[in-house]
Tab-separated table of C-alpha atoms in Angstrom:
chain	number	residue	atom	x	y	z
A	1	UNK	CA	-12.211	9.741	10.602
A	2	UNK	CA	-11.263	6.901	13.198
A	3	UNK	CA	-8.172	5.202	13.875
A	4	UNK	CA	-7.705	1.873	16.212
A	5	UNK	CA	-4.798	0.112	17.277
A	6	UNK	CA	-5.850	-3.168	18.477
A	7	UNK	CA	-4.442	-6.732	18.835
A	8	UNK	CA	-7.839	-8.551	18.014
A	9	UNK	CA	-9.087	-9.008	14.755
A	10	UNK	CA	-11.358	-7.009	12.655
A	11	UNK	CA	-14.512	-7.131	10.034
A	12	UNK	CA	-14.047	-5.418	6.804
A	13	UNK	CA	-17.890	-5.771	5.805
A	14	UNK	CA	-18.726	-4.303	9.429
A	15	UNK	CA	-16.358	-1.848	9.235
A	16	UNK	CA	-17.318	-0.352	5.717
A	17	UNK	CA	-21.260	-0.644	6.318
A	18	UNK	CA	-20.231	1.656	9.862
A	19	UNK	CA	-18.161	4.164	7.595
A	20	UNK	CA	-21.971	4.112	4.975
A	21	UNK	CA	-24.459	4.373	7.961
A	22	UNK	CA	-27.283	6.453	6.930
A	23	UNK	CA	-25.505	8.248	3.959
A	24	UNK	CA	-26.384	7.920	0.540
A	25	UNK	CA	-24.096	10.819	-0.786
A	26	UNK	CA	-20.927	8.603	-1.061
A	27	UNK	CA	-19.769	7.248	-4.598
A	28	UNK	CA	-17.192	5.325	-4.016
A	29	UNK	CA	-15.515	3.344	-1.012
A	30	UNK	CA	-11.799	1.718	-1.378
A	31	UNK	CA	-10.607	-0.758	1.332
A	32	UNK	CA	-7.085	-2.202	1.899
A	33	UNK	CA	-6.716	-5.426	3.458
A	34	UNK	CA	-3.196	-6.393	4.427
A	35	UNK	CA	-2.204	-10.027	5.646
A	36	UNK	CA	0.711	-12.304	7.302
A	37	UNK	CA	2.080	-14.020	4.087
A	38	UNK	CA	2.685	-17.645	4.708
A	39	UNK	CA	6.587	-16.901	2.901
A	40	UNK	CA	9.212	-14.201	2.440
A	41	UNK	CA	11.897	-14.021	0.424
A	42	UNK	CA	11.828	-18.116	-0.498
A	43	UNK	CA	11.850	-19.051	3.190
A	44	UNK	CA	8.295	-20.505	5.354
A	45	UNK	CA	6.833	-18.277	7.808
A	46	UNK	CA	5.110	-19.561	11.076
A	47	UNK	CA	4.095	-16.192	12.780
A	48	UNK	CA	4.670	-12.483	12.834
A	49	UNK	CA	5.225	-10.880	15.454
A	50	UNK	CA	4.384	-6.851	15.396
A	51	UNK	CA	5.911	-4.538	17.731
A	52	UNK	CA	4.569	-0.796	18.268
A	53	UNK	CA	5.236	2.032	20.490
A	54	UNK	CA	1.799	2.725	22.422
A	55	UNK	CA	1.175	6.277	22.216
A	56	UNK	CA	2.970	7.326	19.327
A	57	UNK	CA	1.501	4.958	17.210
A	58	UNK	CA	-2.334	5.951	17.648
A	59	UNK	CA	-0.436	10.314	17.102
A	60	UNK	CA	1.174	9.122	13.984
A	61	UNK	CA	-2.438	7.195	12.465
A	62	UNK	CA	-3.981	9.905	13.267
A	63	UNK	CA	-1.715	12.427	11.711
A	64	UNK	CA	-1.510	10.381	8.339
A	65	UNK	CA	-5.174	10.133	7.839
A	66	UNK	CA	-5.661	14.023	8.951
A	67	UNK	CA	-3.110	14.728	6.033
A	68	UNK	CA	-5.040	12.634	3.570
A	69	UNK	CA	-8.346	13.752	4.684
A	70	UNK	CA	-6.970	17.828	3.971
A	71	UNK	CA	-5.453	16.198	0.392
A	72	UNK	CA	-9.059	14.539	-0.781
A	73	UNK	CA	-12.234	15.065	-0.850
A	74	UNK	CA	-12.943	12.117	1.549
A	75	UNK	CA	-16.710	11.651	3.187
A	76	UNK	CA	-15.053	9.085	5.653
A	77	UNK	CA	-11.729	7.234	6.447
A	78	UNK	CA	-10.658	4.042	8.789
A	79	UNK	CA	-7.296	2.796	9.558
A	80	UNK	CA	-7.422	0.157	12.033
A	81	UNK	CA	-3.870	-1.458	12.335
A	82	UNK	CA	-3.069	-5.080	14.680
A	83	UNK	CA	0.029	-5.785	17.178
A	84	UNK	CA	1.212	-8.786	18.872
A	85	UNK	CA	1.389	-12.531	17.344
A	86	UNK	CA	-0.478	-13.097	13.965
A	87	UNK	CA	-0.520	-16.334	12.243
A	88	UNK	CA	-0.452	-16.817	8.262
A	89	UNK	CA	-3.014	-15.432	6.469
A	90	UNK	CA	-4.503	-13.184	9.627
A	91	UNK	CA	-5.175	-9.690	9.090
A	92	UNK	CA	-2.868	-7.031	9.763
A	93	UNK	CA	-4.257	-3.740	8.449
A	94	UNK	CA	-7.417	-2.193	7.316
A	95	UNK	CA	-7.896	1.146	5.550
A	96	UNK	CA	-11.090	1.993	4.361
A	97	UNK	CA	-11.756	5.883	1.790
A	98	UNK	CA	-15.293	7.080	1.176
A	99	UNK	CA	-15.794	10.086	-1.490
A	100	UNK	CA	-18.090	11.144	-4.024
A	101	UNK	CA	-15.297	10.094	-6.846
A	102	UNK	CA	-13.343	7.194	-7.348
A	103	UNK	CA	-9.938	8.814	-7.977
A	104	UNK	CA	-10.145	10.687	-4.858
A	105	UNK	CA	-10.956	7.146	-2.770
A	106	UNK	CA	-8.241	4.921	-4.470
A	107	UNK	CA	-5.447	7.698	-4.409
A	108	UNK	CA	-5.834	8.913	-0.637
A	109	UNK	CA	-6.398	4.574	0.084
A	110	UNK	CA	-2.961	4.271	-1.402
A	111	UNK	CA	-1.476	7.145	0.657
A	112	UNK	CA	-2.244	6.012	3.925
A	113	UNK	CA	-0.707	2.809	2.891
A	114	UNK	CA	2.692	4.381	1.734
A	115	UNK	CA	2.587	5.984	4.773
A	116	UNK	CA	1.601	3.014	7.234
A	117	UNK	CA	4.451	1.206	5.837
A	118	UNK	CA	7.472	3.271	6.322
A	119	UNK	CA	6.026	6.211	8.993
A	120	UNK	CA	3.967	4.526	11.679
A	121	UNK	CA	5.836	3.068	14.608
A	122	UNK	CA	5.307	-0.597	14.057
A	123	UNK	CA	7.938	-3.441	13.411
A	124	UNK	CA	7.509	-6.733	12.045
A	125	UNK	CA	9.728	-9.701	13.237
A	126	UNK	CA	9.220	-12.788	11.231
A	127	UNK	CA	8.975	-16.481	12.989
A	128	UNK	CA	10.975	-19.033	10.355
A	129	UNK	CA	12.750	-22.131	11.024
A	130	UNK	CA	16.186	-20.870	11.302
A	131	UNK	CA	14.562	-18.476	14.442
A	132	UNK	CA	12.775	-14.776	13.795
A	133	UNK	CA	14.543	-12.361	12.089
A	134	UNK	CA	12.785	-8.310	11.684
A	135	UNK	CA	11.548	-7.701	8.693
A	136	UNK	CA	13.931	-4.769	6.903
A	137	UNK	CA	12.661	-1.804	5.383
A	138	UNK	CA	12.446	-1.781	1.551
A	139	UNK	CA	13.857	0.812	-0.430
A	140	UNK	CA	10.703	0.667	-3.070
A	141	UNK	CA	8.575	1.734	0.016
A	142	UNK	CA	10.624	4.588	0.660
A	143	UNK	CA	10.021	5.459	-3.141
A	144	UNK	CA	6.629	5.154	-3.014
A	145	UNK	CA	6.217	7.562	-0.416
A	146	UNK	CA	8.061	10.141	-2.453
A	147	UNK	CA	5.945	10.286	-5.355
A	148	UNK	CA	3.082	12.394	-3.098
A	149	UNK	CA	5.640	14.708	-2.130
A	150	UNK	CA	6.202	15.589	-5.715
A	151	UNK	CA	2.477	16.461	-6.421
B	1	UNK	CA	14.570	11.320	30.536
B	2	UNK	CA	12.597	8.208	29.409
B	3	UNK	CA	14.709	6.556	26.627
B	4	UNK	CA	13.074	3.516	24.814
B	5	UNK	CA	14.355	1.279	22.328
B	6	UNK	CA	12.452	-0.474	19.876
B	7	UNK	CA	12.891	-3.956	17.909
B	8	UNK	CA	15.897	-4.809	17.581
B	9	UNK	CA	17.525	-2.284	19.171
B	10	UNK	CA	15.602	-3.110	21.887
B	11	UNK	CA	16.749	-7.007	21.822
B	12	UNK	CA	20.797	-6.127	21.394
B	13	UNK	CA	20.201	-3.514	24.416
B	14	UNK	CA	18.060	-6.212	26.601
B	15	UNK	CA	15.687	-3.291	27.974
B	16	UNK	CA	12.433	-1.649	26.335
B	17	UNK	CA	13.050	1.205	28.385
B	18	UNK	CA	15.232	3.435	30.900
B	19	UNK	CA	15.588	6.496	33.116
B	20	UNK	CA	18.817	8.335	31.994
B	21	UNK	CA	20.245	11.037	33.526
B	22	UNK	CA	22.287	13.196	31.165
B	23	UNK	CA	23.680	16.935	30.037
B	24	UNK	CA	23.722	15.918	26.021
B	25	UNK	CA	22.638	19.028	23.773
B	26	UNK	CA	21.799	16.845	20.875
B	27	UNK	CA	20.236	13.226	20.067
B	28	UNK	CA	23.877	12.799	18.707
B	29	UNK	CA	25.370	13.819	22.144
B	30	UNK	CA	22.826	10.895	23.655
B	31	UNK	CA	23.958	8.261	21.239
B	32	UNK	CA	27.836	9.021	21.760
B	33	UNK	CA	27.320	8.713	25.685
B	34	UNK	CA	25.087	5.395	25.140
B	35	UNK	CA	27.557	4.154	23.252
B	36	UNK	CA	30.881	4.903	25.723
B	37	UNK	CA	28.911	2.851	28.703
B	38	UNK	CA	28.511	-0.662	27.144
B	39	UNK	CA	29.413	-3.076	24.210
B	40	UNK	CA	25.912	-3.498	23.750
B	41	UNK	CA	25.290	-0.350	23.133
B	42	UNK	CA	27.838	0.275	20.986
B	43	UNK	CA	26.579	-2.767	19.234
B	44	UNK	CA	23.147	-1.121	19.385
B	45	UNK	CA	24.384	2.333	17.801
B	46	UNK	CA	27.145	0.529	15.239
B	47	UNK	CA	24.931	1.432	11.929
B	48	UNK	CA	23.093	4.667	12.879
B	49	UNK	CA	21.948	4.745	8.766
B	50	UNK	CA	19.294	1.698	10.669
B	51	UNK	CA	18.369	4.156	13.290
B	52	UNK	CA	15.318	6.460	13.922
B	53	UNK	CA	14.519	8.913	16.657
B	54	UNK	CA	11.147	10.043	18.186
B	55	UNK	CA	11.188	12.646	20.620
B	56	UNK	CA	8.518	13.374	23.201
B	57	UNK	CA	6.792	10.689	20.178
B	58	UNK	CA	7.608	13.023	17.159
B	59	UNK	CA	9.787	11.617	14.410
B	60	UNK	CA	12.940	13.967	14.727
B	61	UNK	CA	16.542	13.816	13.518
B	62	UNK	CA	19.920	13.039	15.198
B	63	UNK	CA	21.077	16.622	15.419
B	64	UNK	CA	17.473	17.509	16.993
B	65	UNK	CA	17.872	19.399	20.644
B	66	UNK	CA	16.953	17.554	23.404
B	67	UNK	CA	16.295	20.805	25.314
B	68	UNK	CA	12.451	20.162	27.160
B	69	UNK	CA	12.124	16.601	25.790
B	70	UNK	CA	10.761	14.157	28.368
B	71	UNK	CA	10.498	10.839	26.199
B	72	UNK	CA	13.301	9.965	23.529
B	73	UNK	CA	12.852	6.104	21.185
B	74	UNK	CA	15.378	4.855	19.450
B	75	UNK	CA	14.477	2.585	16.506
B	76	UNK	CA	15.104	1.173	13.313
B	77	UNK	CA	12.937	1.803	10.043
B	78	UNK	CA	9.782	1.413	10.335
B	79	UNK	CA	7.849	-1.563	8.926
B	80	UNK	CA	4.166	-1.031	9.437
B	81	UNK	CA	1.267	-1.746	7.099
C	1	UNK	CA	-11.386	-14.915	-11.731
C	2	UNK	CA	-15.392	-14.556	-11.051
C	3	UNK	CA	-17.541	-12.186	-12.950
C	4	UNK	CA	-21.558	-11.949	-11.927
C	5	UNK	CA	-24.168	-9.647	-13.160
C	6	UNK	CA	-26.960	-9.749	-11.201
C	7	UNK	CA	-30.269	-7.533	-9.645
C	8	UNK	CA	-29.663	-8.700	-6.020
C	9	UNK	CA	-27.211	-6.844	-3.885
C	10	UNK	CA	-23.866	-8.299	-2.314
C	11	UNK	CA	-22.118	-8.504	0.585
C	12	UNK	CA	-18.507	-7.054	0.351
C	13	UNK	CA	-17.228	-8.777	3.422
C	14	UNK	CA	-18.557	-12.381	2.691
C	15	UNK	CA	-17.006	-11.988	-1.129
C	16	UNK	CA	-13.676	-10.733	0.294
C	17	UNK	CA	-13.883	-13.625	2.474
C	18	UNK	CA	-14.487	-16.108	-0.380
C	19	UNK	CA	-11.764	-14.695	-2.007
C	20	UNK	CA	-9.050	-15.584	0.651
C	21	UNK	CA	-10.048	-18.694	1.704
C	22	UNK	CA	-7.769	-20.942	2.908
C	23	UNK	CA	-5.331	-19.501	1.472
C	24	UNK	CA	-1.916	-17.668	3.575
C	25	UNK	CA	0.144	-16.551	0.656
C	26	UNK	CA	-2.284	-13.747	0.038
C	27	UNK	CA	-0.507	-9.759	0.695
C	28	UNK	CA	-2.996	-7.600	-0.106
C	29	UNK	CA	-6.716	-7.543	-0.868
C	30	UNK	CA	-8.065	-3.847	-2.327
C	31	UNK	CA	-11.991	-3.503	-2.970
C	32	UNK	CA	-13.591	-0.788	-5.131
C	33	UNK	CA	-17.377	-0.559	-3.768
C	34	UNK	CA	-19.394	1.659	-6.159
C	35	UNK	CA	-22.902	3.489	-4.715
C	36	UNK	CA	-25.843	5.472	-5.764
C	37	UNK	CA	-25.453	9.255	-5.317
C	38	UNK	CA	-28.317	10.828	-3.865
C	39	UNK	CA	-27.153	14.123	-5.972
C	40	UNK	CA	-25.741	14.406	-9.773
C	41	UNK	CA	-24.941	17.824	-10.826
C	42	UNK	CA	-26.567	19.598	-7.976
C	43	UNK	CA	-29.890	17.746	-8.559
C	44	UNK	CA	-31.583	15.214	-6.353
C	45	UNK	CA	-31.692	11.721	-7.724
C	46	UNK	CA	-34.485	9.515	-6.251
C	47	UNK	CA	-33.127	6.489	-7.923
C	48	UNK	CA	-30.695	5.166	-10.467
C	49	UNK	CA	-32.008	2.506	-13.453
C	50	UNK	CA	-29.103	0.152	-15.092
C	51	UNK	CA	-29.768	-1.182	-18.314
C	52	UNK	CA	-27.435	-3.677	-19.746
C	53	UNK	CA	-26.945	-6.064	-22.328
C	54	UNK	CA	-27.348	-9.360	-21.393
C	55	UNK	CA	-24.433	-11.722	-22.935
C	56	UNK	CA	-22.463	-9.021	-24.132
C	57	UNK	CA	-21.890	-7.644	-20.311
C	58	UNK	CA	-20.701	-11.044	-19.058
C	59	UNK	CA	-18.337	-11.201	-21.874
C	60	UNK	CA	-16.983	-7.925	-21.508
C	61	UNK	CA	-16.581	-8.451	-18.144
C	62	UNK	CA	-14.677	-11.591	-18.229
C	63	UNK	CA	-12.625	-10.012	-20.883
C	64	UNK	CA	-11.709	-7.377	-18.582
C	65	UNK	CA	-10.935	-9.289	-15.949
C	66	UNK	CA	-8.529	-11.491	-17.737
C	67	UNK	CA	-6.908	-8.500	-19.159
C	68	UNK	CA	-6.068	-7.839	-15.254
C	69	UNK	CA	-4.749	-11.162	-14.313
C	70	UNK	CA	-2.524	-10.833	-17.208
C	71	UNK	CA	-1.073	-7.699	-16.830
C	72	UNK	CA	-0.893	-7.883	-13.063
C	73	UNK	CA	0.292	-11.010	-10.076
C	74	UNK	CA	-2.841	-11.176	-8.861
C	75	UNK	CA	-4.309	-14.255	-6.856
C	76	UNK	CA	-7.575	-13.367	-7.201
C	77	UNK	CA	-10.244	-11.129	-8.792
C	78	UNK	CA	-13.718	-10.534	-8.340
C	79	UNK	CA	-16.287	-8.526	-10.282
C	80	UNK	CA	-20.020	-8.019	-9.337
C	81	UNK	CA	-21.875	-5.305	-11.140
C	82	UNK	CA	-25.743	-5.086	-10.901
C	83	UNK	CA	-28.592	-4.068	-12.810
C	84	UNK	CA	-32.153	-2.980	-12.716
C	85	UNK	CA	-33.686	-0.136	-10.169
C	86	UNK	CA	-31.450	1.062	-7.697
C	87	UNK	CA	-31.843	3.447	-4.829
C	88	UNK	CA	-29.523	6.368	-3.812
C	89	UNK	CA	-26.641	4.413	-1.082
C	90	UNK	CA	-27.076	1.214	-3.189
C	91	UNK	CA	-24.025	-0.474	-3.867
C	92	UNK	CA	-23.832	-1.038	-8.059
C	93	UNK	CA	-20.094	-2.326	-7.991
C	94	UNK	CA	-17.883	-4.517	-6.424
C	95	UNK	CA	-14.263	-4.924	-7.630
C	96	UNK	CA	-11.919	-7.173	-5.253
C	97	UNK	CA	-8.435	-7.755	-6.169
C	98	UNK	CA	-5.593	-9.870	-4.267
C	99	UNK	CA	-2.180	-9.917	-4.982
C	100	UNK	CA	1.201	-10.985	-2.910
C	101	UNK	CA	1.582	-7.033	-2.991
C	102	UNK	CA	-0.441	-4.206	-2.469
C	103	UNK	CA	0.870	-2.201	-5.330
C	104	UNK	CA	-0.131	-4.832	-7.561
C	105	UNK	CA	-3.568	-4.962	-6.229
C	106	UNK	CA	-4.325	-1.507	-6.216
C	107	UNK	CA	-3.554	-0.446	-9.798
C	108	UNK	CA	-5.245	-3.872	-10.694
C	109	UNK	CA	-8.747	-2.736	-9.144
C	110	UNK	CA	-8.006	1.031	-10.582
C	111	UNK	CA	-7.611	-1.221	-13.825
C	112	UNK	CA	-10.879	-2.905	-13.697
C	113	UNK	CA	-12.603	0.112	-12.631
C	114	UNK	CA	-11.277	2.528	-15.337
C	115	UNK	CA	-12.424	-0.522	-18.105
C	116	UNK	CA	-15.797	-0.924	-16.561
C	117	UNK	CA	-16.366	2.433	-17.043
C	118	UNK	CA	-16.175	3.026	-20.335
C	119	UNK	CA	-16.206	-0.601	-21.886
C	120	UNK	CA	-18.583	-2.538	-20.007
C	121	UNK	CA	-22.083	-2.624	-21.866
C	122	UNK	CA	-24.120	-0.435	-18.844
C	123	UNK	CA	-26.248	2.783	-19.082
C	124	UNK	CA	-27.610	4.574	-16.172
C	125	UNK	CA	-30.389	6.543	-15.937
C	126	UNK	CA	-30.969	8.849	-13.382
C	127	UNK	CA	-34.360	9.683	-11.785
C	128	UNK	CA	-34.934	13.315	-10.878
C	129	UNK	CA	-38.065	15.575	-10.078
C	130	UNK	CA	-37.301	17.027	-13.786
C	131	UNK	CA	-37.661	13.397	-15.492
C	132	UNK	CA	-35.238	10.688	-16.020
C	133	UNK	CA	-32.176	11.354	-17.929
C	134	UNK	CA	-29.413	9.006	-19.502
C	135	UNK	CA	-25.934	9.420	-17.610
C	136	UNK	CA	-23.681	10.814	-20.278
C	137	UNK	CA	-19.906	9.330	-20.442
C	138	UNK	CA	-17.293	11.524	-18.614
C	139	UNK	CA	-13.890	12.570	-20.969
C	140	UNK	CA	-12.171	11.556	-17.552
C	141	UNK	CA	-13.711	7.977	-17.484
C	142	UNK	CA	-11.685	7.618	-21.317
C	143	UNK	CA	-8.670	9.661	-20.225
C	144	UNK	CA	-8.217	7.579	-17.330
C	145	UNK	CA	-8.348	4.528	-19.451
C	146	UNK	CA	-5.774	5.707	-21.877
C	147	UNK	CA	-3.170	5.697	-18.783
C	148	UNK	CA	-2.756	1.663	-19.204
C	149	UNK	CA	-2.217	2.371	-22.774
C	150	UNK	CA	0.773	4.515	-22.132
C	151	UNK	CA	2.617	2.029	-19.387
D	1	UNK	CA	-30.072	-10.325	-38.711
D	2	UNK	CA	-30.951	-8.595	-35.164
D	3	UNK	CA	-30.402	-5.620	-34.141
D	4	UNK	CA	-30.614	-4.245	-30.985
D	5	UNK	CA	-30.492	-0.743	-29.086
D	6	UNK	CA	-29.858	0.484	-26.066
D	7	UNK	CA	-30.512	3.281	-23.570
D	8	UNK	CA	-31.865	6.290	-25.300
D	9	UNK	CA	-31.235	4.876	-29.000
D	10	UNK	CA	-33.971	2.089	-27.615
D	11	UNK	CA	-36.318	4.780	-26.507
D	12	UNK	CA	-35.999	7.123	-29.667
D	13	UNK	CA	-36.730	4.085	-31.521
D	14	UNK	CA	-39.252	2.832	-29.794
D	15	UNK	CA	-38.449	-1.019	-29.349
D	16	UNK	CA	-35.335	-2.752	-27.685
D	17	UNK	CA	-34.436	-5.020	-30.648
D	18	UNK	CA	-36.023	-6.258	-34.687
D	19	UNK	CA	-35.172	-8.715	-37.337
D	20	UNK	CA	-34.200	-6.514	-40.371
D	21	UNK	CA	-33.290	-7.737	-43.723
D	22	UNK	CA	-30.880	-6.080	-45.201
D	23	UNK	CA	-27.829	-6.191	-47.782
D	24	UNK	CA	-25.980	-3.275	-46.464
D	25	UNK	CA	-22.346	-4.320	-46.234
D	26	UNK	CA	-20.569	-2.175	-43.277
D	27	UNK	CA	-22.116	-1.040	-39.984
D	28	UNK	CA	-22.800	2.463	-41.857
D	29	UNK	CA	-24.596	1.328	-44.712
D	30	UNK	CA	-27.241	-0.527	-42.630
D	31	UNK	CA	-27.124	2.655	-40.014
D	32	UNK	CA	-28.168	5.103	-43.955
D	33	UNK	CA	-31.039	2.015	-44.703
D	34	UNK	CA	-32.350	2.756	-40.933
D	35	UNK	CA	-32.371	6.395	-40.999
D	36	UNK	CA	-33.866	6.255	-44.277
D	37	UNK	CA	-37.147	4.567	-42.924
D	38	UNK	CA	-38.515	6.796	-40.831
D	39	UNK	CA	-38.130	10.274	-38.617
D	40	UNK	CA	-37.300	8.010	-35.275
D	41	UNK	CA	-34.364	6.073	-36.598
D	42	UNK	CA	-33.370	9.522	-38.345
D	43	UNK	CA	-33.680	10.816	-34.787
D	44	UNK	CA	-31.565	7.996	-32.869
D	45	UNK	CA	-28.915	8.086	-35.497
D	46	UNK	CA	-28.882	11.688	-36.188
D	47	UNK	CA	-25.458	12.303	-34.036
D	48	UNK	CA	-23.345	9.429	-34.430
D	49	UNK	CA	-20.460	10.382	-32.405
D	50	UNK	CA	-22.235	9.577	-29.496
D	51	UNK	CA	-23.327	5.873	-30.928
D	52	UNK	CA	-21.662	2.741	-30.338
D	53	UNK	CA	-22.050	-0.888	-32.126
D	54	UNK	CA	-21.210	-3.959	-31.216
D	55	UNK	CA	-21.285	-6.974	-33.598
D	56	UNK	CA	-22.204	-10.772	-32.513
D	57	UNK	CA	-21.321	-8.751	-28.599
D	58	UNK	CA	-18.135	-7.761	-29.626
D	59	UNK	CA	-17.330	-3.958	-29.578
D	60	UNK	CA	-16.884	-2.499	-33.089
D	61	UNK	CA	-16.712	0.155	-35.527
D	62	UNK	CA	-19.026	1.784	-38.319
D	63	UNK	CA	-16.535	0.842	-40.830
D	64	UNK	CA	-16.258	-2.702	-40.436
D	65	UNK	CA	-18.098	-5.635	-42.570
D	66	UNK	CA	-21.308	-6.815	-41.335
D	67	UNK	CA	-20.274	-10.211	-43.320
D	68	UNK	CA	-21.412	-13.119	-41.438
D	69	UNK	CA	-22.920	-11.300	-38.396
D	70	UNK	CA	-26.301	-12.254	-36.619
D	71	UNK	CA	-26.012	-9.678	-34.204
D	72	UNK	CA	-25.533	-5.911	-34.785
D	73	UNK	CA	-26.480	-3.607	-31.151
D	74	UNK	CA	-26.201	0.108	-30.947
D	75	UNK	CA	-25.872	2.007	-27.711
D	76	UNK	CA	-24.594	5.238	-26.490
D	77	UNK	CA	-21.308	5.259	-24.774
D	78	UNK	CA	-21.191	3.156	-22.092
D	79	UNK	CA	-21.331	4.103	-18.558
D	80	UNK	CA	-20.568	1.187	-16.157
D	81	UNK	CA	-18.983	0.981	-13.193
């Protein structure tokens, strides 16, 4: 279990051979890559900037993949998430699930998602040509979060 | 307290963060005396459905206490991920 | 769309990479890495053997994989499974998906998992101190195909 | 035509693929000719819910016509992934 809050970049491949080091009891290992699209809703994107609040940020990571790791039987988890100025296609977040099973790795990867995107203290603010505008919250996000409440 | 404001709450309010002295119970007893001092913080606090509370860097609720609480952010949903 | 079958081992980060190249409109990249347990049913394994059926297995795969990119938005797949002698914390599997969003790529690479599972021509035998014994297909590996039937 | 086998259908019968003439008509009737030969095909095919066929590499069934096909493989069920 590790969590980072960075503004530089990370390595997937490093990050999942770290999370396998020396183990050979794992079965399956999920990542999530998420990236600056170069377009949102029909209109060009030149940057993104991402806002958090320092403190709480690195508390609520940590909280989210504590709760997954009591849900699943997971043998190791990652969430490294960026802040400041990305460009187009740069990398935003990383979550990485390792567990004997693959159900157990894809479910808890897609939990820490729902929960980055609508519980972690970070806001995006989009760079177009008519200025930047903050990204809004989508509803469907919201929903998806609900469906592990109901399990 | 420490109040901060985030995005763009903290853009229509011009500060990321202030020392505020006060006697409100509630987070809701906060917002209603931010919002008497200046138009931009009534502007700030116009659609409180767009805002979110953290106190002492918990996610809490507008009718939380503030009783004890050192560190209170105001912000609108988050976006993360 | 890529499909390989191959002895040699991969490198997750360098085919993630190749999948996102030079591209910006990109969301959401998921991988599915699949490894040798070093246990199976409380018994050590000292290695795994994967048989296949050459020509059919491409096929298959490539079947598969379309299957995916027409059912789901997705940018770009990947599939890499090997074959041959494998020791326990050797990767067998590589599934990458990419997708404008991440709910797309997820149930894309739970997809192409599920299929692989059951419908790609592989056996695996399992090396233990008692002998070497064929893998035998899990009910949950069908009943988790039959979801995609359903949706 | 050829036919194949895999995994432990390849070790009960003792070689990974043969030419075999037949005039069997479905999947089934050539599966009776092969267990009719001898104690090792009787053995592979002796439980045939846990065989699968493929014909000319496509995935099949033990009903269907072997009219036309070069290529007939039986396995056990697969286990990929």
């Amino acid at each position: 279990m590790s969590v980072s809050v960075q503004a530089e970049d990370f390595d997937v491949g490093a990050e999942m051979a770290a999370l396998a080091e020396g183990r050979t009891d794992i079965g399956a290992i999920v990542s999530f890559t998420g990236l600056v699209r170069d377009m949102a809703k029909g209109a060009a994107i030149s940057d993104m900037e991402l806002e958090h609040y320092p403190g709480m940020t690195e508390k609520a990571l940590k909280e989210i993949e504590a709760q997954a790791n009591a849900r699943w039987d997971l043998q190791g988890s990652r969430i490294i998430h960026r802040y400041g100025r990305l460009a187009p296609g740069a990398r935003i977040v990383l979550v990485l699930t390792a567990s004997p099973h693959r159900q157990a790795a894809f479910e808890a990867a897609e939990f820490l998602m729902d929960y980055l995107k609508s519980r972690a203290p970070f806001w995006k603010k989009e760079g177009t040509a008519g200025g930047g505008h903050w990204v809004d919250a989508r509803e469907a996000d919201e929903d998806a979060l609900k469906r592990w409440d109901q399990e | 307290m420490q109040v901060l404001y985030f995005a763009w709450l903290r853009e229509r309010i011009g500060i990321p963060r202030e020392e505020v002295e006060t006697s409100a119970v509630t987070v809701a007893d906060l917002v209603a005396e931010l919002r008497g001092r200046e138009p931009r913080y009534e502007l700030a606090f116009s659609d409180m459905k767009s805002v979110r509370v953290a106190l002492d860097q918990e996610l809490s609720s507008l009718d939380a206490s503030l009783d004890g609480v050192r560190e209170v952010a105001f912000f609108p949903p988050m976006t993360g991920g």
